[in-house]
Tab-separated table of C-alpha atoms (C1' of nucleotides) in Angstrom:
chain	number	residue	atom	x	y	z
A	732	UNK	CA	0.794	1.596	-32.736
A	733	UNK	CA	-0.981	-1.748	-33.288
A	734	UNK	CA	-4.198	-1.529	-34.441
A	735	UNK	CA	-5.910	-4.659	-33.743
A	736	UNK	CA	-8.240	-6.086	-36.595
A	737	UNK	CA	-10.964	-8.357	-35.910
A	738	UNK	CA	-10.084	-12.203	-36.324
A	739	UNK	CA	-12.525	-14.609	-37.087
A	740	UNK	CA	-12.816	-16.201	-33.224
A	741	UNK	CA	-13.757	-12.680	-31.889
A	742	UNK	CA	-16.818	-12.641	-34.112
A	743	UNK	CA	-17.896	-15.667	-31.763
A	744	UNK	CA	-17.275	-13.553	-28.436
A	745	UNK	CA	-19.631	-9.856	-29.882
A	746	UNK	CA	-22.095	-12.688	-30.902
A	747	UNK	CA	-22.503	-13.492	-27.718
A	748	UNK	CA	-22.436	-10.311	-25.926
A	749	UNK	CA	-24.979	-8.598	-28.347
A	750	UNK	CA	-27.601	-11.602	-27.072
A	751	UNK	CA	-27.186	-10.235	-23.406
A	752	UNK	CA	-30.482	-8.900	-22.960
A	753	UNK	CA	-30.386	-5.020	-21.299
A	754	UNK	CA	-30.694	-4.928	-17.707
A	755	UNK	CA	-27.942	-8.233	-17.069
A	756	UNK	CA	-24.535	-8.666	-17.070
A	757	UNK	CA	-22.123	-11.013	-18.058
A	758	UNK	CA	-18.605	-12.198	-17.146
A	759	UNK	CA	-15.383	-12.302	-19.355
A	760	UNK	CA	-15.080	-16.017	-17.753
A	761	UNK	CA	-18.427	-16.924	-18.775
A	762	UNK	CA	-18.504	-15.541	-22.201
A	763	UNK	CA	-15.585	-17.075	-23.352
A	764	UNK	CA	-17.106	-20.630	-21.669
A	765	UNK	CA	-19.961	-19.602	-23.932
A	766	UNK	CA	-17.462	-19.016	-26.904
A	767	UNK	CA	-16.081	-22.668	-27.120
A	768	UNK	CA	-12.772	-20.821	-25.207
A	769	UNK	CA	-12.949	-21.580	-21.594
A	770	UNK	CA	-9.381	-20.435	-20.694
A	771	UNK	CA	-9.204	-17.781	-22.868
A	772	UNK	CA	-11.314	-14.968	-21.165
A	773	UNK	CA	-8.049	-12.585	-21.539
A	774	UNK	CA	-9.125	-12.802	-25.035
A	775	UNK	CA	-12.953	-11.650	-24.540
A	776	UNK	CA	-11.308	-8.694	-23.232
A	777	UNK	CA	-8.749	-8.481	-25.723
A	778	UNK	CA	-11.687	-8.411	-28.272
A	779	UNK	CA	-13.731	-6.224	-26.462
A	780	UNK	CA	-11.045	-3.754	-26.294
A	781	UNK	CA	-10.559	-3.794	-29.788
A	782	UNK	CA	-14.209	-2.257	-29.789
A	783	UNK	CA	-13.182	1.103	-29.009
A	784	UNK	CA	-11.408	1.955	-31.921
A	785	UNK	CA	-14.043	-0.194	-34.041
A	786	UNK	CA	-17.658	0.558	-35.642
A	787	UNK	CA	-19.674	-1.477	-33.458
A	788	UNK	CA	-23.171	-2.426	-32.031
A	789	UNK	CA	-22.035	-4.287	-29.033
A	790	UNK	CA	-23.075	-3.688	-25.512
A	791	UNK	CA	-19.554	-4.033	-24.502
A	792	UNK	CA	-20.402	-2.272	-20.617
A	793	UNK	CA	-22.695	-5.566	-19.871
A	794	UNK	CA	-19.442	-7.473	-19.695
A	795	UNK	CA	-17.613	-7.643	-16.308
A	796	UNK	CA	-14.664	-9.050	-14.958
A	797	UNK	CA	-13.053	-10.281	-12.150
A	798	UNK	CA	-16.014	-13.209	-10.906
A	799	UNK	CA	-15.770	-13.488	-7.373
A	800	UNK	CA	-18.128	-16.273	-5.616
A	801	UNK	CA	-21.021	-14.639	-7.373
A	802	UNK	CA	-20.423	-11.174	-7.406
A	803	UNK	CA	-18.352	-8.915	-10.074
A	804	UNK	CA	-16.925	-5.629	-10.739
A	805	UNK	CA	-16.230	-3.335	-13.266
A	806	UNK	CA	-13.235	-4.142	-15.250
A	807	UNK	CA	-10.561	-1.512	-14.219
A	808	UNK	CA	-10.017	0.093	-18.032
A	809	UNK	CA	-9.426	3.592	-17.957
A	810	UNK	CA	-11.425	5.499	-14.637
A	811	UNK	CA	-13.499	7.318	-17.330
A	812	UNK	CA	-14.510	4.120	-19.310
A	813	UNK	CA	-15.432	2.757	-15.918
A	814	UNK	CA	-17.599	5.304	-14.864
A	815	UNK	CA	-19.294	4.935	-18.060
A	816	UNK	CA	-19.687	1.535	-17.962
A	817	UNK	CA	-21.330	1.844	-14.340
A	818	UNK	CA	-23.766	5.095	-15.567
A	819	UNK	CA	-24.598	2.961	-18.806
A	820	UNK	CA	-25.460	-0.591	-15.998
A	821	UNK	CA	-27.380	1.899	-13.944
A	822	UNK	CA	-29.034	3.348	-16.231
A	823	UNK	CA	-30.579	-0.110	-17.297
A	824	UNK	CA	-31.458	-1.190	-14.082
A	825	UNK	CA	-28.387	-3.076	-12.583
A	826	UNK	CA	-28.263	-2.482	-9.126
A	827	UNK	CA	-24.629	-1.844	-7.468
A	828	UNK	CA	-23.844	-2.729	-3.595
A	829	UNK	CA	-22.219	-0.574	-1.013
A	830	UNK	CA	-18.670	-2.004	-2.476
A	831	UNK	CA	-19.405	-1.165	-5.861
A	832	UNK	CA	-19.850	-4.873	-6.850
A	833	UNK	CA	-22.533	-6.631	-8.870
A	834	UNK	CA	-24.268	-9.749	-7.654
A	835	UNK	CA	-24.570	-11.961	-10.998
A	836	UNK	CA	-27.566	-14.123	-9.169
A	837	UNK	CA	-29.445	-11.006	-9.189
A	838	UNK	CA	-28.413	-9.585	-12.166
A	839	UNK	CA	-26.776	-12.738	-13.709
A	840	UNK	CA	-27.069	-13.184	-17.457
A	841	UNK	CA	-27.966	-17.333	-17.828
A	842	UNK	CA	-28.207	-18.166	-20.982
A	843	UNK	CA	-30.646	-20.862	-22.401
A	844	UNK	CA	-29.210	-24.253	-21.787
A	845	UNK	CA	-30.239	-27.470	-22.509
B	616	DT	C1'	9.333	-19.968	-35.564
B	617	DG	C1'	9.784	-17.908	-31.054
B	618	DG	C1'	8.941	-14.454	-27.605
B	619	DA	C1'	6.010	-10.914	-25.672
B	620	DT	C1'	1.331	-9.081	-24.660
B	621	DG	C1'	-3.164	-8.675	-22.300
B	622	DA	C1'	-10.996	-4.901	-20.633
B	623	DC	C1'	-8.956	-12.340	-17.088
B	624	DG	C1'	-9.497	-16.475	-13.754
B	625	DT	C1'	-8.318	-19.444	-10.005
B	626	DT	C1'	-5.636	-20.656	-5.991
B	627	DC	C1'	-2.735	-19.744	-2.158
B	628	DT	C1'	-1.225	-16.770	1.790
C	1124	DA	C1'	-12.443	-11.586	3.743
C	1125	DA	C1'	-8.891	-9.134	0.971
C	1126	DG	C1'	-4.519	-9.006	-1.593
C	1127	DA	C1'	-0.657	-11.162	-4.240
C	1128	DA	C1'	1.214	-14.679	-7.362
C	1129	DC	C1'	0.834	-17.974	-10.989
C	1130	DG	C1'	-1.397	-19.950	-15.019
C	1131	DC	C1'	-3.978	-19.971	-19.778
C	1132	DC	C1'	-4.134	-19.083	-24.658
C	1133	DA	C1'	-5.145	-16.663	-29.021
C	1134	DT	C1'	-3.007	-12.801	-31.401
C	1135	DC	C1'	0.851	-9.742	-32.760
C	1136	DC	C1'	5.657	-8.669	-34.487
DNA sequence: TGGATGACGTTCT
DNA sequence: AAGAACGCCATCC
């Protein structure tokens, strides 16, 4: 069974998803972009994934998948890390539609840019 | 070194 | 608007 380590470049991606403040979400897409890695969003989920099985601090369930023109959606993982992932959103405020989709302009992370 | 894998994204139908 | 197919790229064996 592999037992995926932590490589250097995923440092960059929990970096990055430990500054999403509570209450706001992110995308895989977008935290990659953020990463240096703008084609590699498999691998913010790759990394992420890696996080169960880890000691970790990172607020993995603020990271979404699957950007749609503005909205997202829970990643699919397992139906029970899903659920979680929703109670742990809703339980900071995010705010879920009748389609059980996210609208990022609402509750959007944007980082500081320059 | 080469081939396969994967918490994804974008485009086409 | 929703679903399916193809493409990307670092990591693993």
């Amino acid at each position: 069974m592999s037992r995926p380590r932590a490589p250097v470049g995923w440092a960059r991606y929990y970096q990055i998803v430990r500054r999403i403040p509570r209450g706001k979400v992110s995308t895989y897409g977008d935290i990659a972009i953020l990463a240096g890695r703008p084609r590699s969003a498999r691998h913010v989920g790759y990394a992420l994934a890696a996080l169960r099985e880890t000691d970790h601090d990172v607020p993995w369930h603020r990271v979404l998948g699957a950007r749609r023109r503005g909205r997202a959606a829970v990643s699919i993982l397992d139906p029970t890390g899903a659920a979680i992932q929703r109670l742990r959103l809703e339980a900071e405020g995010v705010v879920f539609d009748a389609q059980g989709r996210i609208t990022l302009d609402d509750s959007g992370w944007r980082p500081r840019r320059t």
